[in-house]
Amino acid sequence: MSHKEKNVSVSRIVILLLVIINVLIIKVAFIQNENWYWGLIVTMPLLLIAIIDVRQTKHAILRNYPVIGRLRYFFENIRPELRQYFFESDLDGNPFSRRQRSIVYQRAKNEKQTVAFGMQADPSAPGYEWISHSVYPVSINQNHLRIMIGNNQCLQPYDASIYNVGAMSYGALSKTAITALNQGAAIGGFAHNTGEGGISDYHLKGGDLIWQIGTGYFGCRTEDGRFDPIAFKQKASHPAVKMIELKLSQGAKPGHGGILPASKNTEEIAAIRHVTPNTTVHSPARHAEFDSPETLLQFIQFLRHLSDSKPVGFKLCIGDKEEFINICKAMLLTGIIPDFISVDGAEGGTGAAPLEFTDHLGMPLYEAIAFVKQVLDEYDLSDSIKIIAAGKIITAFDILKTIALGASACYSARGMMFALGCIQALQCDSGKCPVGVATQNPALYKGLDPTDKKIRVASFHANTLIATKELMEACGFKNITEVSASKFFRRIDEQTTKSFDHIYFKRGNKALHQNFQLN
């Protein structure tokens, strides 16, 4: 008997069995007990489903294995939950391991934040990282974990925490999630990046804002999608807006535009973004207001002027290194110096992105920070421009690694989502987020109570900074300027370890000079 014949026979057997079962139930109910008719509530629908499965043509597995084949789709649907709850170890799980998620939950809830019986990671495995501590620990003030952003071209510098809420728009996140994030930022004294979706009322709950402007110019656009300086000036003058961030690209999908489906483009969101409601809105892959390093910097200067000289910078995921070097050269030629540069690693998150863009486009965070730092040093721009890092920054160790490589401050988006209650269900692009964080479904987002979650967001931030302070003290770092790449190490193989200084800077400087002739 061929494989095809075997499959066909299974479908016939399933239907035949269901027919026999239904006949037997009817016969027994008719002869013995009418209560048996209740069994038809189960068996008759199963027979109808089997007939439908055999007659449909889209799914071969259902046609060959009616009813039974549906179990495949059921288990496939709950596979993430099965893996997370039953099979995942503390060090497993992507993008974030169970241990990473757990430390956020514990710090957000002010619960026990210690582990027992020693490390679970394998210190002899390639990729293992550590910091060299000091036999002379120091004591530092947690108030030192802040940084002033704004150079001499800025009249309203901002005193920022070294750990802030990463860019997430209202529309990608629910109104209750945005409210809790902003109120948490107000409690903890850190900044909240709006994402490129504009400033909503839910962003104005007392927290400091970093207003992000993307290619769609949402919240400050004309009817044809160009930049509207009048609308920008009006919103940029709001006291809650502390900095302006011009988004060139993001790590999860650099060089890719976005789409706001008509189903999500409600009257409220349309009013916030300055678009027509109930229509599909495209965010282009590039900006319409500039097309060269010089015009980019002129636009930044225009934004600085319109915002009454608040700190203005740009965000990007590093791709072509020479393009970033040309931007730095243009800074010297034009004399226009941004106040900060946000560097988004390729490992950064998003609600939805093409697979190839997420997995294979853009430079990873640590290489990118080190590269940007070296270029700024080469052009004597480091004193004027602060670097903000973004990309899977969850723990104090993550924060200090980025600072060692040249960052002055960090963003955390998914870490703050975990503080809100995100369970890494990986349903962000479905509108069915089970905890009400990444959804516009009232039945789901009403389950997220901002009065409780704002405390968790603030607690996560506070406890993470306490851990950062304690780690710095153990290593002898008196302030963040002393955090050095030479104190961080990574195992390359079982016999070789190298410092971050050697991995990212000594080798990197040579490559920069050879490839781009900075001098």
Short mmCIF file of C-alpha atoms in Angstrom, two decimals:
data_model
loop_
_atom_site.label_atom_id
_atom_site.label_comp_id
_atom_site.label_asym_id
_atom_site.label_seq_id
_atom_site.Cartn_x
_atom_site.Cartn_y
_atom_site.Cartn_z
CA MET A 1 0.00 0.00 0.00
CA SER A 2 1.44 3.41 -0.94
CA HIS A 3 1.88 6.31 1.48
CA LYS A 4 -0.89 8.23 -0.30
CA GLU A 5 -3.28 5.30 -0.03
CA LYS A 6 -2.51 4.97 3.64
CA ASN A 7 -3.36 8.64 4.25
CA VAL A 8 -6.63 8.36 2.34
CA SER A 9 -7.58 5.26 4.31
CA VAL A 10 -7.05 7.10 7.58
CA SER A 11 -9.50 9.81 6.54
CA ARG A 12 -12.05 7.20 5.53
CA ILE A 13 -11.57 5.31 8.78
CA VAL A 14 -12.08 8.47 10.86
CA ILE A 15 -15.30 9.38 9.07
CA LEU A 16 -16.57 5.78 9.17
CA LEU A 17 -15.90 5.53 12.93
CA LEU A 18 -17.68 8.81 13.59
CA VAL A 19 -20.67 7.69 11.52
CA ILE A 20 -20.84 4.39 13.42
CA ILE A 21 -20.55 6.15 16.78
CA ASN A 22 -23.37 8.56 15.91
CA VAL A 23 -25.59 5.67 14.69
CA LEU A 24 -24.92 3.70 17.85
CA ILE A 25 -25.76 6.66 20.07
CA ILE A 26 -29.03 7.24 18.22
CA LYS A 27 -29.91 3.54 18.41
CA VAL A 28 -29.14 3.25 22.13
CA ALA A 29 -31.03 6.46 22.89
CA PHE A 30 -34.04 5.30 20.90
CA ILE A 31 -34.13 1.80 22.45
CA GLN A 32 -32.87 2.30 26.02
CA ASN A 33 -32.44 5.81 27.35
CA GLU A 34 -33.17 9.18 25.73
CA ASN A 35 -30.32 10.78 27.72
CA TRP A 36 -27.91 9.23 25.23
CA TYR A 37 -29.05 11.87 22.71
CA TRP A 38 -26.90 14.35 24.65
CA GLY A 39 -23.85 12.52 23.33
CA LEU A 40 -24.69 13.80 19.85
CA ILE A 41 -23.72 17.26 21.04
CA VAL A 42 -20.11 16.02 20.82
CA THR A 43 -20.15 13.37 18.12
CA MET A 44 -22.26 15.14 15.47
CA PRO A 45 -20.04 18.27 15.38
CA LEU A 46 -16.98 16.01 15.17
CA LEU A 47 -18.50 14.27 12.15
CA LEU A 48 -19.27 17.60 10.51
CA ILE A 49 -15.72 18.82 11.20
CA ALA A 50 -14.33 15.60 9.68
CA ILE A 51 -16.38 16.10 6.51
CA ILE A 52 -15.30 19.73 6.28
CA ASP A 53 -11.64 18.73 6.76
CA VAL A 54 -11.79 16.14 3.98
CA ARG A 55 -13.49 18.51 1.54
CA GLN A 56 -11.26 21.54 2.12
CA THR A 57 -8.10 21.92 -0.01
CA LYS A 58 -5.88 24.40 1.90
CA HIS A 59 -4.39 22.03 4.49
CA ALA A 60 -3.20 18.61 3.38
CA ILE A 61 -2.74 17.36 6.93
CA LEU A 62 -6.43 18.01 7.71
CA ARG A 63 -7.55 16.41 4.49
CA ASN A 64 -5.52 13.27 5.17
CA TYR A 65 -6.12 13.17 8.93
CA PRO A 66 -9.50 14.81 9.59
CA VAL A 67 -10.14 15.98 13.16
CA ILE A 68 -6.92 14.31 14.37
CA GLY A 69 -4.81 16.72 12.31
CA ARG A 70 -6.26 19.64 14.21
CA LEU A 71 -4.30 18.54 17.25
CA ARG A 72 -1.15 19.62 15.42
CA TYR A 73 -2.38 23.19 15.11
CA PHE A 74 -3.57 23.19 18.71
CA PHE A 75 -0.19 22.09 20.12
CA GLU A 76 1.65 24.37 17.73
CA ASN A 77 -0.43 27.27 19.03
CA ILE A 78 0.42 26.57 22.68
CA ARG A 79 4.03 25.56 21.99
CA PRO A 80 5.53 28.80 23.42
CA GLU A 81 3.58 28.35 26.65
CA LEU A 82 4.53 24.67 26.96
CA ARG A 83 8.19 25.51 26.40
CA GLN A 84 8.16 28.43 28.84
CA TYR A 85 6.28 26.72 31.65
CA PHE A 86 7.50 23.13 31.45
CA PHE A 87 10.72 22.69 29.45
CA GLU A 88 12.68 25.94 29.73
CA SER A 89 15.60 26.09 32.16
CA ASP A 90 16.55 29.29 33.98
CA LEU A 91 19.17 30.09 31.32
CA ASP A 92 16.96 29.21 28.35
CA GLY A 93 14.45 31.36 26.55
CA ASN A 94 14.75 34.02 23.87
CA PRO A 95 14.99 36.93 23.49
CA PHE A 96 15.26 36.92 27.31
CA SER A 97 16.00 33.95 29.53
CA ARG A 98 13.84 32.96 32.47
CA ARG A 99 16.53 34.26 34.84
CA GLN A 100 16.56 37.66 33.13
CA ARG A 101 12.77 37.91 33.25
CA SER A 102 12.68 36.76 36.85
CA ILE A 103 15.10 39.41 38.10
CA VAL A 104 12.91 42.11 36.53
CA TYR A 105 9.77 40.68 38.15
CA GLN A 106 11.52 40.45 41.54
CA ARG A 107 12.86 43.99 41.40
CA ALA A 108 9.56 45.38 40.17
CA LYS A 109 7.70 43.69 43.03
CA ASN A 110 10.40 44.47 45.64
CA GLU A 111 10.76 40.76 46.30
CA LYS A 112 13.82 38.65 47.10
CA GLN A 113 16.54 39.48 44.58
CA THR A 114 19.17 36.94 45.53
CA VAL A 115 20.01 33.50 44.15
CA ALA A 116 21.13 30.41 46.04
CA PHE A 117 23.89 27.83 45.71
CA GLY A 118 26.07 29.62 43.15
CA MET A 119 26.15 30.47 39.46
CA GLN A 120 24.27 28.45 36.87
CA ALA A 121 26.23 29.78 33.90
CA ASP A 122 29.28 27.85 32.73
CA PRO A 123 32.32 30.12 33.28
CA SER A 124 34.44 27.98 30.94
CA ALA A 125 32.01 28.35 28.01
CA PRO A 126 32.88 30.74 25.17
CA GLY A 127 31.01 34.01 25.58
CA TYR A 128 31.05 34.04 29.40
CA GLU A 129 31.65 37.60 30.67
CA TRP A 130 32.74 39.09 33.98
CA ILE A 131 34.17 42.22 35.66
CA SER A 132 37.37 42.35 37.68
CA HIS A 133 36.51 43.52 41.20
CA SER A 134 38.72 45.42 43.61
CA VAL A 135 40.12 44.39 46.99
CA TYR A 136 39.43 48.01 47.96
CA PRO A 137 35.69 48.58 47.46
CA VAL A 138 34.46 52.16 47.52
CA SER A 139 31.27 53.88 48.56
CA ILE A 140 29.37 56.05 46.09
CA ASN A 141 26.25 58.18 46.14
CA GLN A 142 23.39 56.92 43.98
CA ASN A 143 22.80 60.52 42.90
CA HIS A 144 26.01 60.13 40.87
CA LEU A 145 24.15 57.77 38.54
CA ARG A 146 22.91 60.66 36.44
CA ILE A 147 24.33 62.48 33.45
CA MET A 148 23.87 65.99 32.06
CA ILE A 149 22.89 65.95 28.38
CA GLY A 150 23.34 69.14 26.39
CA ASN A 151 26.44 70.79 24.90
CA ASN A 152 27.28 74.49 24.54
CA GLN A 153 24.77 74.83 21.68
CA CYS A 154 21.95 73.81 24.02
CA LEU A 155 20.32 76.26 26.42
CA GLN A 156 18.20 73.76 28.36
CA PRO A 157 20.43 70.77 29.24
CA TYR A 158 18.71 67.78 30.83
CA ASP A 159 19.85 65.97 33.97
CA ALA A 160 19.09 62.38 32.95
CA SER A 161 19.18 59.09 34.78
CA ILE A 162 21.57 56.56 33.30
CA TYR A 163 18.58 54.18 32.90
CA ASN A 164 15.40 55.25 31.10
CA VAL A 165 12.28 53.93 29.37
CA GLY A 166 13.05 53.01 25.76
CA ALA A 167 11.01 54.09 22.76
CA MET A 168 7.54 52.52 22.60
CA SER A 169 4.62 54.31 20.94
CA TYR A 170 1.04 54.60 22.02
CA GLY A 171 -0.56 52.35 19.46
CA ALA A 172 2.12 49.71 19.82
CA LEU A 173 1.45 49.74 23.59
CA SER A 174 -1.91 50.21 25.25
CA LYS A 175 -3.07 53.40 26.94
CA THR A 176 -2.84 51.78 30.38
CA ALA A 177 0.72 50.61 29.69
CA ILE A 178 1.83 54.08 28.52
CA THR A 179 0.16 55.67 31.54
CA ALA A 180 1.91 53.32 33.96
CA LEU A 181 5.31 53.86 32.30
CA ASN A 182 5.00 57.63 32.46
CA GLN A 183 3.75 57.69 36.03
CA GLY A 184 6.53 55.29 37.02
CA ALA A 185 9.08 57.59 35.38
CA ALA A 186 7.64 60.50 37.36
CA ILE A 187 8.00 58.59 40.63
CA GLY A 188 11.54 57.41 39.88
CA GLY A 189 12.90 60.57 38.25
CA PHE A 190 13.87 59.06 34.91
CA ALA A 191 12.89 59.77 31.31
CA HIS A 192 10.25 58.17 29.11
CA ASN A 193 10.87 57.98 25.35
CA THR A 194 7.58 58.44 23.48
CA GLY A 195 8.43 56.31 20.46
CA GLU A 196 7.65 57.73 17.02
CA GLY A 197 3.86 57.59 17.44
CA GLY A 198 3.55 61.09 18.89
CA ILE A 199 2.70 62.51 22.31
CA SER A 200 -0.61 61.30 23.73
CA ASP A 201 -2.43 62.37 26.89
CA TYR A 202 -1.19 59.12 28.42
CA HIS A 203 2.39 60.38 28.05
CA LEU A 204 1.55 63.49 30.08
CA LYS A 205 1.13 61.98 33.54
CA GLY A 206 4.05 63.74 35.21
CA GLY A 207 7.08 61.95 33.76
CA ASP A 208 9.86 63.58 31.73
CA LEU A 209 9.59 62.92 28.00
CA ILE A 210 12.08 62.34 25.23
CA TRP A 211 9.99 63.07 22.15
CA GLN A 212 10.99 60.84 19.26
CA ILE A 213 10.40 62.05 15.70
CA GLY A 214 10.37 59.34 13.04
CA THR A 215 10.04 59.29 9.27
CA GLY A 216 6.26 59.66 9.52
CA TYR A 217 6.60 62.90 11.57
CA PHE A 218 3.63 61.76 13.65
CA GLY A 219 2.27 64.57 15.78
CA CYS A 220 4.06 67.20 13.71
CA ARG A 221 3.15 66.43 10.09
CA THR A 222 1.26 68.11 7.31
CA GLU A 223 -1.61 66.45 5.46
CA ASP A 224 0.80 65.14 2.83
CA GLY A 225 3.16 63.64 5.43
CA ARG A 226 5.87 66.31 5.50
CA PHE A 227 7.29 67.97 8.62
CA ASP A 228 5.11 70.69 10.17
CA PRO A 229 7.30 73.16 12.10
CA ILE A 230 4.34 74.94 13.69
CA ALA A 231 2.90 71.73 15.16
CA PHE A 232 6.38 70.67 16.26
CA LYS A 233 7.10 73.95 18.03
CA GLN A 234 3.78 73.80 19.87
CA LYS A 235 4.43 70.31 21.25
CA ALA A 236 8.18 70.74 21.81
CA SER A 237 7.48 73.72 24.08
CA HIS A 238 5.53 71.52 26.52
CA PRO A 239 7.34 71.47 29.90
CA ALA A 240 7.27 67.67 29.99
CA VAL A 241 9.35 67.42 26.80
CA LYS A 242 12.97 67.48 27.92
CA MET A 243 14.77 66.25 24.79
CA ILE A 244 14.10 65.66 21.09
CA GLU A 245 15.26 62.46 19.39
CA LEU A 246 15.28 62.24 15.60
CA LYS A 247 14.95 58.59 14.63
CA LEU A 248 16.95 57.58 11.56
CA SER A 249 16.63 53.82 12.06
CA GLN A 250 16.04 51.20 14.73
CA GLY A 251 17.92 48.03 15.50
CA ALA A 252 15.09 45.56 14.97
CA LYS A 253 14.38 46.70 11.40
CA PRO A 254 16.89 49.30 10.14
CA GLY A 255 16.06 50.78 6.76
CA HIS A 256 12.48 49.50 6.90
CA GLY A 257 9.35 51.60 7.09
CA GLY A 258 6.20 50.75 8.99
CA ILE A 259 2.47 50.47 8.47
CA LEU A 260 -0.34 51.56 10.79
CA PRO A 261 -3.28 49.37 9.70
CA ALA A 262 -6.66 51.03 9.28
CA SER A 263 -8.05 48.76 12.00
CA LYS A 264 -5.65 50.27 14.55
CA ASN A 265 -5.93 53.82 13.26
CA THR A 266 -8.71 54.90 15.59
CA GLU A 267 -10.07 58.43 15.93
CA GLU A 268 -7.91 58.93 19.03
CA ILE A 269 -4.68 57.63 17.53
CA ALA A 270 -5.30 59.53 14.29
CA ALA A 271 -5.70 62.79 16.23
CA ILE A 272 -2.43 62.17 18.08
CA ARG A 273 -0.51 61.31 14.92
CA HIS A 274 -2.15 63.95 12.68
CA VAL A 275 -3.42 61.43 10.14
CA THR A 276 -6.81 60.55 8.69
CA PRO A 277 -8.64 58.04 10.92
CA ASN A 278 -9.60 54.56 9.73
CA THR A 279 -7.04 54.62 6.92
CA THR A 280 -3.80 52.69 6.45
CA VAL A 281 -0.83 54.98 7.14
CA HIS A 282 2.67 54.22 5.88
CA SER A 283 5.88 55.30 7.60
CA PRO A 284 8.50 55.60 4.87
CA ALA A 285 11.92 53.99 5.20
CA ARG A 286 13.68 57.37 5.01
CA HIS A 287 13.15 60.98 5.96
CA ALA A 288 11.74 63.44 3.45
CA GLU A 289 13.36 66.51 5.04
CA PHE A 290 17.04 65.65 4.43
CA ASP A 291 19.15 63.45 2.19
CA SER A 292 22.78 64.07 3.20
CA PRO A 293 24.91 64.48 6.35
CA GLU A 294 24.85 68.26 5.97
CA THR A 295 21.08 68.54 5.53
CA LEU A 296 20.57 66.10 8.41
CA LEU A 297 22.53 68.40 10.71
CA GLN A 298 20.72 71.47 9.38
CA PHE A 299 17.42 69.79 10.23
CA ILE A 300 18.72 69.01 13.74
CA GLN A 301 19.64 72.66 14.13
CA PHE A 302 16.14 73.61 12.93
CA LEU A 303 14.61 71.34 15.58
CA ARG A 304 16.89 72.87 18.20
CA HIS A 305 15.75 76.36 17.22
CA LEU A 306 12.06 75.40 17.24
CA SER A 307 12.36 73.72 20.66
CA ASP A 308 14.01 76.76 22.26
CA SER A 309 17.37 74.98 22.40
CA LYS A 310 16.38 71.84 24.24
CA PRO A 311 18.79 68.90 23.77
CA VAL A 312 18.40 67.41 20.28
CA GLY A 313 20.03 64.24 18.99
CA PHE A 314 19.45 61.36 16.64
CA LYS A 315 18.93 57.64 16.95
CA LEU A 316 20.31 55.02 14.58
CA CYS A 317 21.39 51.45 14.20
CA ILE A 318 24.89 51.41 12.74
CA GLY A 319 25.05 49.90 9.27
CA ASP A 320 27.53 51.36 6.79
CA LYS A 321 30.33 52.67 9.00
CA GLU A 322 31.48 55.23 6.46
CA GLU A 323 28.06 56.90 6.51
CA PHE A 324 28.37 57.57 10.24
CA ILE A 325 31.92 58.85 9.79
CA ASN A 326 30.66 61.24 7.11
CA ILE A 327 28.04 62.56 9.53
CA CYS A 328 30.81 63.30 12.05
CA LYS A 329 32.87 65.02 9.37
CA ALA A 330 29.83 67.16 8.53
CA MET A 331 29.58 68.17 12.19
CA LEU A 332 33.02 69.73 11.96
CA LEU A 333 32.27 71.36 8.60
CA THR A 334 28.93 72.86 9.65
CA GLY A 335 29.70 73.48 13.30
CA ILE A 336 26.36 71.87 14.21
CA ILE A 337 26.88 69.39 17.06
CA PRO A 338 23.98 67.21 18.27
CA ASP A 339 23.65 66.88 22.01
CA PHE A 340 23.37 63.08 21.98
CA ILE A 341 23.34 60.02 19.74
CA SER A 342 21.17 57.04 20.61
CA VAL A 343 22.75 53.81 19.39
CA ASP A 344 20.28 50.98 18.88
CA GLY A 345 21.75 47.49 18.61
CA ALA A 346 20.58 44.97 16.03
CA GLU A 347 19.26 42.89 18.95
CA GLY A 348 16.74 45.62 19.80
CA GLY A 349 13.05 44.77 19.98
CA THR A 350 9.95 45.73 18.04
CA GLY A 351 6.32 44.76 17.87
CA ALA A 352 6.62 43.48 14.30
CA ALA A 353 9.47 43.21 11.79
CA PRO A 354 10.43 41.05 8.81
CA LEU A 355 12.47 38.01 9.87
CA GLU A 356 15.48 38.88 7.72
CA PHE A 357 15.62 42.42 9.09
CA THR A 358 15.43 41.25 12.70
CA ASP A 359 18.00 38.46 12.38
CA HIS A 360 20.53 39.71 9.85
CA LEU A 361 20.53 43.49 9.47
CA GLY A 362 22.45 46.04 11.50
CA MET A 363 25.40 46.05 13.88
CA PRO A 364 25.05 44.45 17.35
CA LEU A 365 25.00 46.88 20.27
CA TYR A 366 28.44 46.42 21.82
CA GLU A 367 30.31 46.68 18.51
CA ALA A 368 28.17 49.70 17.60
CA ILE A 369 28.77 51.61 20.84
CA ALA A 370 32.51 51.02 20.68
CA PHE A 371 32.61 52.11 17.04
CA VAL A 372 30.62 55.30 17.68
CA LYS A 373 32.78 56.13 20.70
CA GLN A 374 36.00 55.70 18.74
CA VAL A 375 34.80 57.88 15.86
CA LEU A 376 33.65 60.63 18.24
CA ASP A 377 37.03 60.46 19.98
CA GLU A 378 38.87 60.72 16.66
CA TYR A 379 36.99 63.90 15.78
CA ASP A 380 37.17 65.40 19.31
CA LEU A 381 33.37 65.23 19.63
CA SER A 382 33.06 63.01 22.71
CA ASP A 383 32.97 65.92 25.15
CA SER A 384 30.02 67.46 23.27
CA ILE A 385 27.95 64.39 22.39
CA LYS A 386 26.58 61.86 24.87
CA ILE A 387 25.88 58.30 23.72
CA ILE A 388 22.66 56.57 24.80
CA ALA A 389 22.62 52.79 24.34
CA ALA A 390 19.59 50.60 23.59
CA GLY A 391 19.27 46.85 23.11
CA LYS A 392 18.53 44.12 25.69
CA ILE A 393 19.75 46.12 28.69
CA ILE A 394 18.15 44.49 31.73
CA THR A 395 20.60 44.17 34.62
CA ALA A 396 23.23 46.31 36.31
CA PHE A 397 25.89 44.28 34.50
CA ASP A 398 24.28 45.16 31.16
CA ILE A 399 24.27 48.85 32.08
CA LEU A 400 27.91 48.87 33.12
CA LYS A 401 29.00 47.00 29.98
CA THR A 402 27.52 49.68 27.75
CA ILE A 403 29.02 52.46 29.87
CA ALA A 404 32.43 50.75 29.70
CA LEU A 405 32.19 50.80 25.92
CA GLY A 406 31.36 54.51 25.75
CA ALA A 407 27.69 55.05 26.56
CA SER A 408 26.65 57.69 29.08
CA ALA A 409 23.10 56.41 29.58
CA CYS A 410 20.82 53.56 28.54
CA TYR A 411 17.31 52.80 27.40
CA SER A 412 15.32 49.72 28.34
CA ALA A 413 12.07 49.02 26.52
CA ARG A 414 11.40 45.31 27.01
CA GLY A 415 12.77 45.46 30.56
CA MET A 416 10.13 48.06 31.38
CA MET A 417 7.52 45.88 29.67
CA PHE A 418 8.49 43.01 31.98
CA ALA A 419 8.05 45.39 34.91
CA LEU A 420 4.52 46.05 33.63
CA GLY A 421 3.83 42.32 33.66
CA CYS A 422 4.88 41.19 30.16
CA ILE A 423 5.34 37.40 30.14
CA GLN A 424 7.19 37.19 26.79
CA ALA A 425 4.20 35.59 25.12
CA LEU A 426 5.57 36.79 21.74
CA GLN A 427 2.12 38.04 20.72
CA CYS A 428 3.05 41.73 20.29
CA ASP A 429 2.13 41.78 16.59
CA SER A 430 -1.22 40.01 17.05
CA GLY A 431 -3.11 42.53 19.18
CA LYS A 432 -3.77 39.68 21.62
CA CYS A 433 -1.21 40.44 24.33
CA PRO A 434 -2.58 38.45 27.29
CA VAL A 435 -1.43 40.95 29.92
CA GLY A 436 -2.73 44.09 28.20
CA VAL A 437 0.65 45.68 27.43
CA ALA A 438 0.88 45.48 23.62
CA THR A 439 -2.76 45.59 22.57
CA GLN A 440 -5.57 48.02 21.81
CA ASN A 441 -8.26 45.56 22.91
CA PRO A 442 -10.15 47.08 25.87
CA ALA A 443 -11.00 43.63 27.18
CA LEU A 444 -7.27 43.00 27.57
CA TYR A 445 -5.70 46.37 28.42
CA LYS A 446 -8.24 47.09 31.15
CA GLY A 447 -6.67 44.22 33.07
CA LEU A 448 -3.51 46.33 33.45
CA ASP A 449 -4.00 48.69 36.40
CA PRO A 450 -1.67 51.74 36.17
CA THR A 451 -2.00 52.48 39.88
CA ASP A 452 -0.22 49.20 40.63
CA LYS A 453 2.06 48.95 37.61
CA LYS A 454 3.50 52.46 37.97
CA ILE A 455 4.93 51.39 41.34
CA ARG A 456 6.45 48.31 39.75
CA VAL A 457 8.08 50.35 36.98
CA ALA A 458 9.56 52.77 39.51
CA SER A 459 10.69 49.91 41.77
CA PHE A 460 12.38 48.07 38.91
CA HIS A 461 14.29 51.21 37.99
CA ALA A 462 15.26 51.99 41.59
CA ASN A 463 16.38 48.45 42.43
CA THR A 464 18.35 48.14 39.18
CA LEU A 465 20.22 51.34 40.00
CA ILE A 466 20.89 50.04 43.53
CA ALA A 467 22.39 46.92 41.95
CA THR A 468 24.43 49.12 39.59
CA LYS A 469 25.72 51.15 42.51
CA GLU A 470 26.70 48.02 44.47
CA LEU A 471 28.46 46.53 41.47
CA MET A 472 30.38 49.74 40.89
CA GLU A 473 31.40 49.86 44.54
CA ALA A 474 32.66 46.28 44.44
CA CYS A 475 34.78 47.11 41.39
CA GLY A 476 36.19 50.32 42.84
CA PHE A 477 34.45 52.65 40.37
CA LYS A 478 33.82 55.95 42.16
CA ASN A 479 31.64 57.33 39.36
CA ILE A 480 30.49 56.26 35.92
CA THR A 481 33.44 57.96 34.21
CA GLU A 482 35.74 55.42 35.87
CA VAL A 483 33.90 52.41 34.42
CA SER A 484 36.57 51.04 32.08
CA ALA A 485 36.51 48.51 29.26
CA SER A 486 39.81 47.12 30.55
CA LYS A 487 37.98 45.76 33.63
CA PHE A 488 35.49 43.69 31.61
CA PHE A 489 36.42 40.31 30.19
CA ARG A 490 34.97 37.72 27.81
CA ARG A 491 36.01 34.12 27.33
CA ILE A 492 36.82 33.55 23.67
CA ASP A 493 37.48 29.83 24.02
CA GLU A 494 38.49 27.44 26.79
CA GLN A 495 42.08 28.72 26.75
CA THR A 496 41.62 32.40 25.87
CA THR A 497 40.04 35.40 27.57
CA LYS A 498 40.24 38.98 26.39
CA SER A 499 39.29 42.32 27.88
CA PHE A 500 36.63 44.48 26.26
CA ASP A 501 39.38 47.02 25.67
CA HIS A 502 41.28 44.50 23.54
CA ILE A 503 38.18 43.16 21.77
CA TYR A 504 36.51 46.44 20.90
CA PHE A 505 39.10 49.20 21.00
CA LYS A 506 42.69 48.19 20.34
CA ARG A 507 41.75 46.06 17.37
CA GLY A 508 38.96 48.46 16.42
CA ASN A 509 41.18 51.55 16.27
CA LYS A 510 43.49 49.82 13.82
CA ALA A 511 40.60 48.82 11.62
CA LEU A 512 39.17 52.35 11.65
CA HIS A 513 42.42 53.89 10.51
CA GLN A 514 42.98 51.27 7.83
CA ASN A 515 39.46 51.26 6.39
CA PHE A 516 38.37 54.86 6.64
CA GLN A 517 41.59 56.89 7.04
CA LEU A 518 40.30 59.03 9.86
CA ASN A 519 43.51 61.01 9.99
#
